[in-house]
Amino acid sequence: MENIRKIIVLMVFFGMTISCEKDLLDQVNPNAPTPDTFWQTEEDAILGINAVYAGIQNRELSLWEIFDYDMRSDEGYSQSPWTDLANVGRHVNINYDFPWLLEVWRELYRTIYKANQVLENVPNIEMDETLRTRIVAEAHFLRGHCYYKLVTLWGRVPMVTGIEDANTRYPQGTVQEVWALVEEDFIAAAAGLPESYSGADIGRATYGGAIGYLGRSYLQQKKWSEAAAEFEKIIDMVPGTYDLMADFKDNFTEEFENNKESLFEIQFVNNNGKTGGFPTYNNASGDETSERAQFFGVRPLGWTDGQPTKWLLNQFLSETDRDGNEDPRLQYTMTYDHPGELLYGQTYAERGAGPNDRFWRKYTNYWQDYESYFSGINTRVIRLADVYLMHAEALNELGRTPEAIPFANLVRQRSNMNDLPLTLTQQEFRLQLRHDRVVELAGESVRFVDMVRYGIAGPELAGPDPSLSAAEADFDTEFQNFVKGKSEYLPIPLREIDAYGGALEQNPGW
């Protein structure tokens, strides 16, 4: 799975998106395979589904989506000299075709197009029936993964479910219709995926990953009963298939990838050594490496384009563990200036960092003395701790608070935090659970989606003095620019609207 990018050169659908220029599509490479000649054998089916996985590795998606989710939440802000990039977290978008908008949109639809090719062609190949069923289910999973991102980032998006030519204009679905497509894909995926893999197939989508994603999709729509039912299926697989790792930190390194806590990960590998300059994009190996550590690492080893807010630090410091110490998850999530804190082996003063500087540690190579564009740390998309906390939320919203609290306590116990009393009211536990999700899942691209579900995203989060920076204020002052009814979604790239010839409506307020 780590080297799936190497087969992309064999695929014919690499440049296909709904926004491709017609003159480009009319150019035919006589040496390249075509859809009519490629989908013939079992090997073609395997190569085809591997190419779909490669889409979610692509840095045009795997890098920029971090800004789209994490920096737009109250967990992160940016002091990047690249103003348009810093504006992501400020809820200010001037250029609707900026890379972190256009490239994410484009790569999601490229990946969807690849998945659609698998779904249309693989059922017609004479091959092992069990393998064919699995590959089709994987395609459903990966398409559902992409549409989940599209509906949470943009809301009303085109529902591309076929592989017609570039002139085809698929309908722009309502938010409810897109969610229905997400549900259908994960239901279909779960029906054909195995519980686990061995050898080189480890890292592919599993039954548990599909069920977890389906439950997450129900939860976001506040379908509490449906969500709880799916999460219960995962919990029934504990401890045989899933369980919490003993140490929180082991979820964010290369050493324990695809571990027993993980339901699905995006696979990366550092195949370029310690250093090596800039990565080679969009070729047979360039997209197998993660750039997260470079863009979020401590300056000058990283670009430090995204940093944790003071508000996030305060969330960790608001509770102590059973021994009266700070929440142990803090030291593996972020750094802050206090005695004994080291930044890649040096003190704050030695690194030239200021007292209001905080840096992400999660998903970085903080145990080394360097960072580079080449990090092999997998992105954990869904893990069991998240499932426990989502299940607790669903149960609590159903009025089953005493049943919900123990699931939150399982996550707290792993980090030596005090158990929550079973006597908490529904509202008390609701607020506590929101805190617990922050300290457990900070920097894992779930907070902004959570905020939208809670209905708490708004300019009031900027606090009493929006003139302060997010580095020094106890509130995320960047939310002063947040407009309810608008900023929950990103603006649709103008190139896409132009390509649709007026058939694609811009999101409200943009």
Coordinates of C-alpha atoms in Angstrom, one line a residue, residues 1 10 34 36 46 54 71 74 86 135 138 148 214 246 261 304 362 374 385 420 455 457 501:
M1 CA 0.0 0.0 0.0
L10 CA -0.3 3.1 -16.2
T34 CA -7.6 3.9 -23.1
D36 CA -11.6 0.5 -23.7
I46 CA -6.0 -4.0 -8.8
A54 CA -3.2 7.5 -4.8
M71 CA -7.0 26.3 10.5
D74 CA -10.7 27.6 16.9
A86 CA -3.0 32.8 6.3
I135 CA -12.3 -3.9 -5.1
E138 CA -13.1 -0.2 -1.9
Y148 CA -17.8 13.4 2.8
L214 CA -21.0 5.8 8.1
A246 CA -1.8 1.9 25.5
E261 CA -6.9 1.7 17.3
T304 CA 5.1 27.1 10.6
K362 CA 1.2 15.9 16.6
F374 CA 9.4 14.1 3.3
A385 CA -11.1 6.9 20.5
L420 CA -16.4 11.7 34.9
G455 CA -24.0 25.2 16.0
A457 CA -19.3 28.6 15.0
G501 CA -21.6 27.5 -17.9

